[in-house]
mmCIF file of C-alpha atoms and ligand atoms in Angstrom:
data_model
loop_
_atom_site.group_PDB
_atom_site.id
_atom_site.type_symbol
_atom_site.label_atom_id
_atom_site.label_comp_id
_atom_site.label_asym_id
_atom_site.label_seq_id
_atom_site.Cartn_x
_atom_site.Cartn_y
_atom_site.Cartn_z
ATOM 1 C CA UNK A 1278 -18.969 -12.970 10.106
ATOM 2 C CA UNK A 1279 -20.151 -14.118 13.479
ATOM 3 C CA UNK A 1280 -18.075 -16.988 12.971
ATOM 4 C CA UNK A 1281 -15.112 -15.242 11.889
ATOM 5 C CA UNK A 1282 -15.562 -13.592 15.383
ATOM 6 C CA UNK A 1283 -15.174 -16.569 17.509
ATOM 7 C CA UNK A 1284 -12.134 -17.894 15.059
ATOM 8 C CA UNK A 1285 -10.546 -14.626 15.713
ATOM 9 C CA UNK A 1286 -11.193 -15.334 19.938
ATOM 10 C CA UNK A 1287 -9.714 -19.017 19.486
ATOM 11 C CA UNK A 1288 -6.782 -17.412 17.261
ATOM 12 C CA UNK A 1289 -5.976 -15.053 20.454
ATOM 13 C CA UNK A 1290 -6.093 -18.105 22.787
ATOM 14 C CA UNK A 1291 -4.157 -20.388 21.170
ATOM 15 C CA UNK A 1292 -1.430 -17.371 20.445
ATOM 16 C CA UNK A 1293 -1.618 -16.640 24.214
ATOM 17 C CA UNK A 1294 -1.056 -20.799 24.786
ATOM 18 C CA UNK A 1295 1.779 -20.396 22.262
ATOM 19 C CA UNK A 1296 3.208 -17.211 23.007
ATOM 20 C CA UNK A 1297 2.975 -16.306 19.318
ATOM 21 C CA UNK A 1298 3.231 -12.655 18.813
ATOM 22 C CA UNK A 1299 0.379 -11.423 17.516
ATOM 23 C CA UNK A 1300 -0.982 -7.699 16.937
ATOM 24 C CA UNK A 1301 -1.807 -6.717 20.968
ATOM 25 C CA UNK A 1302 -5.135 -6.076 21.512
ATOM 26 C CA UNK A 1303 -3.595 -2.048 22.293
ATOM 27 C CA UNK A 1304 -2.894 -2.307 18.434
ATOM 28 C CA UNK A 1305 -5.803 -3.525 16.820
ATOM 29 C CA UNK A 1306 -7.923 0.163 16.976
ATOM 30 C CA UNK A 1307 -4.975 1.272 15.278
ATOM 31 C CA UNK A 1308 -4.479 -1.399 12.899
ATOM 32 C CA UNK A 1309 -7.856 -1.881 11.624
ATOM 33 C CA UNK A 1310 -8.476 2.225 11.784
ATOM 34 C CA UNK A 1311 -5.266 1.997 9.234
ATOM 35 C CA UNK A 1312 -6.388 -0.950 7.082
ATOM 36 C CA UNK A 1313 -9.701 1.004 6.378
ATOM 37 C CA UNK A 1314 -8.377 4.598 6.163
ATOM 38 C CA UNK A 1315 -5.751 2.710 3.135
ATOM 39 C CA UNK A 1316 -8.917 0.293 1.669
ATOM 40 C CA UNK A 1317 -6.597 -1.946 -0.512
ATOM 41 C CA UNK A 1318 -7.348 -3.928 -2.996
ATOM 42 C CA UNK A 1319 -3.976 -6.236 -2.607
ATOM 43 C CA UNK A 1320 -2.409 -6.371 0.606
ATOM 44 C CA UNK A 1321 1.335 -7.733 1.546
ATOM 45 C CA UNK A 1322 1.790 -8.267 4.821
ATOM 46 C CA UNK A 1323 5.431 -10.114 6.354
ATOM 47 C CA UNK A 1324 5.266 -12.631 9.302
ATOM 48 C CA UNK A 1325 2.018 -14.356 9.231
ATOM 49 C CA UNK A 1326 2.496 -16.370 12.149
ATOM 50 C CA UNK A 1327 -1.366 -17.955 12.847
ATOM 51 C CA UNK A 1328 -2.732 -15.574 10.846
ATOM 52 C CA UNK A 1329 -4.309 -13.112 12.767
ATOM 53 C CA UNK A 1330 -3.668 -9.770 11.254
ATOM 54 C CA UNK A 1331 -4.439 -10.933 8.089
ATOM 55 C CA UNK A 1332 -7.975 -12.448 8.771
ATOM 56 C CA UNK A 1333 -8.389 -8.942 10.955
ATOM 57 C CA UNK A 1334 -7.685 -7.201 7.715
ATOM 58 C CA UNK A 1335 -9.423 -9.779 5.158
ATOM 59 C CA UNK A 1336 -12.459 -9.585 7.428
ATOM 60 C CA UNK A 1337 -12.596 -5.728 7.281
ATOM 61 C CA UNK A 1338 -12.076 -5.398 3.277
ATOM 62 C CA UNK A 1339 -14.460 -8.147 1.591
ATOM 63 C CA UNK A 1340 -12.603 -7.524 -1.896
ATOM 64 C CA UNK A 1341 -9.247 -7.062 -0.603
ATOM 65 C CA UNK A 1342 -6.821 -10.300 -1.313
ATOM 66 C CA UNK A 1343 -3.823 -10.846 0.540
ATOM 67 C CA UNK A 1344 0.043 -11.961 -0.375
ATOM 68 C CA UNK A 1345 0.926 -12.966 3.228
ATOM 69 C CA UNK A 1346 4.995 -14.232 4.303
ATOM 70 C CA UNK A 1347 5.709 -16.336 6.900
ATOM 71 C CA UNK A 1348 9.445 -18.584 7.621
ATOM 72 C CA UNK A 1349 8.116 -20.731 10.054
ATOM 73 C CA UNK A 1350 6.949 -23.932 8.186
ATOM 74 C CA UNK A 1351 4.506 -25.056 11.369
ATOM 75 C CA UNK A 1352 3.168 -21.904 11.813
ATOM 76 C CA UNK A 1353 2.256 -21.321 8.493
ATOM 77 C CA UNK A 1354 0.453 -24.545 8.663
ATOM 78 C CA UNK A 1355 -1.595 -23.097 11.571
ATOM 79 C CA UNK A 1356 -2.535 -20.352 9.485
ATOM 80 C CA UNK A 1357 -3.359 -22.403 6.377
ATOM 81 C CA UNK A 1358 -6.125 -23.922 9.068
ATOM 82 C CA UNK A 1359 -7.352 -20.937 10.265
ATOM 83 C CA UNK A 1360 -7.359 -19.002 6.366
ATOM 84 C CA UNK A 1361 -9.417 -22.103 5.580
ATOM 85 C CA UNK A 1362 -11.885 -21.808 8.307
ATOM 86 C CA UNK A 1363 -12.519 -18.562 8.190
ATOM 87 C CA UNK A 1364 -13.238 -19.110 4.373
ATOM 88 C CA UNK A 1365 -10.744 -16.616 2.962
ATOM 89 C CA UNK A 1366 -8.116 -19.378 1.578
ATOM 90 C CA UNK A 1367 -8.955 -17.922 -2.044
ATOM 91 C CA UNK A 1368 -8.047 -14.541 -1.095
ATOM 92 C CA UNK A 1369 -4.941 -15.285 0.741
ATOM 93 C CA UNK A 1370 -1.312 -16.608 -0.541
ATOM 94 C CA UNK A 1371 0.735 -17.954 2.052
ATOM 95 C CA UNK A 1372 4.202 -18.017 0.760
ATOM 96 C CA UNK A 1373 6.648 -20.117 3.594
ATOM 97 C CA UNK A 1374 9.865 -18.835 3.087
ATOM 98 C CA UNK A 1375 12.534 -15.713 3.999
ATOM 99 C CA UNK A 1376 10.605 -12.429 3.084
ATOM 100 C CA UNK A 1377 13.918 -11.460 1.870
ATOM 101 C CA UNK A 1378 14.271 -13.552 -0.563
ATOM 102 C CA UNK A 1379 10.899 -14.229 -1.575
ATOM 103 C CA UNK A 1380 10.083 -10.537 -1.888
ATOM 104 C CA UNK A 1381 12.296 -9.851 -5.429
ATOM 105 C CA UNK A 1382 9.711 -12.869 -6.592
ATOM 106 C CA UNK A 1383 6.389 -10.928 -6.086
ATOM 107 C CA UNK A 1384 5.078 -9.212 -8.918
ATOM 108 C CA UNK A 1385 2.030 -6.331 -9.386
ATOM 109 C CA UNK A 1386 1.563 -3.917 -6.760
ATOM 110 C CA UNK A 1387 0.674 -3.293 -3.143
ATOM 111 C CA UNK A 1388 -2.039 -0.692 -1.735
ATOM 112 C CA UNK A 1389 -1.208 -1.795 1.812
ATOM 113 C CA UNK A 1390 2.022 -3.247 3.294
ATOM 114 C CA UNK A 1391 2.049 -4.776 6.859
ATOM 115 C CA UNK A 1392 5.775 -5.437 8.265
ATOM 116 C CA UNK A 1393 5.731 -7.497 11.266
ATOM 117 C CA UNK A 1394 8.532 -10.003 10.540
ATOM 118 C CA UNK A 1395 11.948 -10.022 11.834
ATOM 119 C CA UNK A 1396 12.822 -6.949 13.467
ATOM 120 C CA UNK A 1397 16.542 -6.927 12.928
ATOM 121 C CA UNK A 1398 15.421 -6.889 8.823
ATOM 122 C CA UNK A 1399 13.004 -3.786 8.791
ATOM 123 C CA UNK A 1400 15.315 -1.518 7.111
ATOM 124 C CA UNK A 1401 16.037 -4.157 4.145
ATOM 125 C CA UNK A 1402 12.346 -5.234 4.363
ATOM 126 C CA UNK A 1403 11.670 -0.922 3.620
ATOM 127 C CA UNK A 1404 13.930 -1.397 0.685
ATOM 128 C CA UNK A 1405 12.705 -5.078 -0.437
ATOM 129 C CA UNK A 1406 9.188 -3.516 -0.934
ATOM 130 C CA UNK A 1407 9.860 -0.132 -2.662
ATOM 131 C CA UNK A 1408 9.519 -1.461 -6.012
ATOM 132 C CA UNK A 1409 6.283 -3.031 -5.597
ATOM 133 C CA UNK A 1410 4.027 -0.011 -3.849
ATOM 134 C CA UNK A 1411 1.231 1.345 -5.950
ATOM 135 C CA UNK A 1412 1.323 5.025 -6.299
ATOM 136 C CA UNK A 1413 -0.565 5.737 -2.857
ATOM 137 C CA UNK A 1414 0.822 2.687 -1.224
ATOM 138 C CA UNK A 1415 0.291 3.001 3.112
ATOM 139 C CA UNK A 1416 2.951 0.855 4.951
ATOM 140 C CA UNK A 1417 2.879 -0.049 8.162
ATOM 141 C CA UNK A 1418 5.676 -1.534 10.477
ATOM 142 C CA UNK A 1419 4.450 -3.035 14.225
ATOM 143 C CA UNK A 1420 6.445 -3.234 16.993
ATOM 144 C CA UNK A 1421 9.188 -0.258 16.270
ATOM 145 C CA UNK A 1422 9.115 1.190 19.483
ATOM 146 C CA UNK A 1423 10.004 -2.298 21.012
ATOM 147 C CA UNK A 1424 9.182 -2.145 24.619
ATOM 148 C CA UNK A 1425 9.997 1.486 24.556
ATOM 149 C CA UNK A 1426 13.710 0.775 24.188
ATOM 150 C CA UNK A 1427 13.980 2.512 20.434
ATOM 151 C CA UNK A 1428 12.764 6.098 21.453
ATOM 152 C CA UNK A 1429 10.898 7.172 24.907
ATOM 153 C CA UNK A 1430 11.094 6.443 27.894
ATOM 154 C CA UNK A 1431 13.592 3.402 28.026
ATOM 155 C CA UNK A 1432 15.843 4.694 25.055
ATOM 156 C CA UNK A 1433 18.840 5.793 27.362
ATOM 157 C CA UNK A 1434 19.241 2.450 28.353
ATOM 158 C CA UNK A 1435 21.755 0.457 26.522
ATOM 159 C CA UNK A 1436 19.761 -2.517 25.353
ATOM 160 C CA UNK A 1437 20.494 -5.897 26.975
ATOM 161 C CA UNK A 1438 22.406 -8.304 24.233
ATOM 162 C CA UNK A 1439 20.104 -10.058 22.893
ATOM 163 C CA UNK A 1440 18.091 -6.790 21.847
ATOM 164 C CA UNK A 1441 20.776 -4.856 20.487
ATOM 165 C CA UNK A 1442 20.977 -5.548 16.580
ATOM 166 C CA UNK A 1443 17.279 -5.311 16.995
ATOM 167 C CA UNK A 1444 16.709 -1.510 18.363
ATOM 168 C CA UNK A 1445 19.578 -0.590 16.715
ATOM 169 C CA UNK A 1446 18.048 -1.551 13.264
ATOM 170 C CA UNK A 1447 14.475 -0.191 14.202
ATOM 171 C CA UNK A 1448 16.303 3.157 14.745
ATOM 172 C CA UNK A 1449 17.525 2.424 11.483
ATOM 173 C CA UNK A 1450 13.792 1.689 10.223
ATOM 174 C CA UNK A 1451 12.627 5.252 11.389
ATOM 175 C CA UNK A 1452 15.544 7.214 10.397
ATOM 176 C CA UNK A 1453 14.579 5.570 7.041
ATOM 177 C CA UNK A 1454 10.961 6.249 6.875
ATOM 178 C CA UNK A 1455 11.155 9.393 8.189
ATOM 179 C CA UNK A 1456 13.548 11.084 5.612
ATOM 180 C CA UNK A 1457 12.045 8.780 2.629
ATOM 181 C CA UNK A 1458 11.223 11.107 -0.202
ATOM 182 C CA UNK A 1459 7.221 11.276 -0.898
ATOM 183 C CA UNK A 1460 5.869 9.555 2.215
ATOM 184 C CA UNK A 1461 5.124 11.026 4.972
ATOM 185 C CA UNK A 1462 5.145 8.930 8.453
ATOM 186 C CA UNK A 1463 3.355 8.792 11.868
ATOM 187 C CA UNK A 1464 4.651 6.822 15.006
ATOM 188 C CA UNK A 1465 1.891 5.565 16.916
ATOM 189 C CA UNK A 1466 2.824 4.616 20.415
ATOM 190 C CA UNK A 1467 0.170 1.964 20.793
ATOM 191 C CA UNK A 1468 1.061 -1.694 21.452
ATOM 192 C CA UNK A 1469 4.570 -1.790 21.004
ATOM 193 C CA UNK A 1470 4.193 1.187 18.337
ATOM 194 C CA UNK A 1471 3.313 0.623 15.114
ATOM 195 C CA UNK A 1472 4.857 3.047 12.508
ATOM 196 C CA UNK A 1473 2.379 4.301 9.603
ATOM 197 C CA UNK A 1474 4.147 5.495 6.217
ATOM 198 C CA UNK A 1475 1.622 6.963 3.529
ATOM 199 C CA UNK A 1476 3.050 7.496 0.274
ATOM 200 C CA UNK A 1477 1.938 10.658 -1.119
ATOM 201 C CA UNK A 1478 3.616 11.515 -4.824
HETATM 202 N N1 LIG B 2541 1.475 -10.507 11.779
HETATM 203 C C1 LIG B 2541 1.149 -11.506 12.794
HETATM 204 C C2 LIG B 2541 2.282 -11.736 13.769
HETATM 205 C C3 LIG B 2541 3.611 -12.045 13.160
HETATM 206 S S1 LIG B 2541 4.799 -12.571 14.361
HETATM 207 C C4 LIG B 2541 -0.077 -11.028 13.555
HETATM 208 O O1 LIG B 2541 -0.075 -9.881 14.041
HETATM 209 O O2 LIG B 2541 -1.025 -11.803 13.692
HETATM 210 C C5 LIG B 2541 6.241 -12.555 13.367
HETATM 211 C C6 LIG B 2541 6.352 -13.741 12.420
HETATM 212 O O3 LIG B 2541 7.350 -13.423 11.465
HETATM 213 C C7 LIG B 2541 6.811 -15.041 13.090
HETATM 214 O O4 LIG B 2541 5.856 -16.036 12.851
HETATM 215 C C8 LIG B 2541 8.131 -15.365 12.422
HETATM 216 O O5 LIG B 2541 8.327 -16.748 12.179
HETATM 217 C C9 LIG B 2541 8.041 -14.595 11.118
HETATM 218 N N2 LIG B 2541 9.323 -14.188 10.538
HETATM 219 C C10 LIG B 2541 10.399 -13.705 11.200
HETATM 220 N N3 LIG B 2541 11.369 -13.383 10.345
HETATM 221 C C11 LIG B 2541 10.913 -13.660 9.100
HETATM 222 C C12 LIG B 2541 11.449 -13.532 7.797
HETATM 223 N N4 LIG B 2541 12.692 -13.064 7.625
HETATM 224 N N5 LIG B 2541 10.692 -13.902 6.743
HETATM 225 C C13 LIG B 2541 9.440 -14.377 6.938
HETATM 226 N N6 LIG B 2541 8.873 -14.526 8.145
HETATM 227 C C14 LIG B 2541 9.588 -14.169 9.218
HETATM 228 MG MG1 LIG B 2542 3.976 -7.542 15.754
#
C-alpha cells in the first residue's frame, strides 16, 4: 500500500506535467468519503484518463473490481502502466472507446458509477447507465458546477463560447438528477462540485 502511495504522488505529477484533469485534491475527501459510504463490489467509472480515481477507489475497496472508460487511446495506455504497477490490472477493465457507445455493451450491474467524461454528454451518460445500476446503485458526476459557471456565484454570466454546450448540458445533468424518480441527490461544492445521486427504491 505504501507503494500505491508514492504511484498515486507520481500519478499527480505527471497529471500536473500534462495538464490531465484529474479529481482535485479539494475532491478527493469527498470522493473517497463517497466510494466508502457506497462500498461496491463492481464499479463503472467514465474517463479514465491516467487512472487516478480509479486506483484511489481500487485502493480503498480491496474486493471491489472496476469497468473503467476512457477515448483517448494514449492515455489509456498511461493508465494500463499505472493499473499494472499498482498491481490492480486483474481488477480493472480498461475499455478505449466512446462511453456512449460502449456503454449499451456492458452487461451485470453497477454498485458505484463515477462520471467524469465529457461534460457536454452527462445527461445521455445519466440515461446510458440507468439500465445497468443495482438496486442501491450511488452515482456520482465530478465537475458539474464547472468553475462555478452552472449555479453560484458565476451563473449570471453568459458562458464564454467555448463553454456554452457544456454548462448548458450540466444544467441539464442536475435538472435530471434532481427530479429522477427513486434517487435522491446532493451537490457538493468541492473541487469543481461533484454531484452525488443515491438510488433509494
Ligand atoms: N476520472 C479521471 C479523470 C478523467 S478526465 C480522474 O479523476 O483521475 C476525463 C477523461 O475523459 C479524459 O481522459 C477524456 O479523454 C475522457 N473522455 C472524454 N469524453 C469521453 C467519452 N465520450 N468517452 C470516453 N472517454 C471520454
Ligand atoms: Mg473530473
Amino acid at each position: 500500500m505504501e507503494y500505491v502511495d508514492d504511484l498515486l504522488r507520481e500519478m499527480e505529477m505527471f497529471a500536473r506535467e500534462h495538464e490531465t484533469p484529474i479529481l482535485t485534491e479539494a475532491a478527493r475527501p469527498l470522493f473517497l468519503r463517497t466510494v466508502r459510504e457506497a462500498a461496491p463490489r463492481r464499479i463503472l467509472e467514465l474517463g479514465t484518463a491516467i487512472g487516478y480515481s480509479a486506483l484511489l477507489a481500487l485502493r480503498e475497496l480491496p474486493d471491489a473490481e472496476i469497468v473503467t472508460i476512457e477515448r483517448d487511446a494514449v492515455i489509456a495506455e498511461a493508465a494500463r502502466s499505472f493499473f499494472s504497477r499498482a498491481g490492480v490490472a486483474g481488477r480493472t477493465a480498461l475499455l478505449v472507446g466512446e462511453a456512449e457507445k460502449l456503454l449499451p455493451t456492458l452487461s451485470g450491474t453497477f454498485d458505484f458509477v463515477f462520471i467524469d467524461a465529457a461534460k457536454s454528454r452527462y445527461p445521455d451518460f445519466w440515461l446510458g447507465v440507468q439500465p445497468l445500476l443495482a438496486p442501491r446503485a450511488v452515482v456520482a458526476a465530478d465537475n458539474v458546477l464547472f468553475r462555478g459557471l452552472v449555479e453560484g456565484e458565476r451563473s449570471e454570466e453568459w458562458p464564454k463560447h467555448s463553454y456554452r454546450t457544456m454548462v448548458l448540458q450540466l444544467r441539464a445533468y442536475l435538472r435530471l438528477v434532481r427530479s429522477a424518480e427513486g434517487f435522491r441527490t446532493e451537490v457538493f461544492p468541492e473541487g469543481d462540485g461533484m454531484a452525488v445521486s443515491w438510488r433509494d427504491e
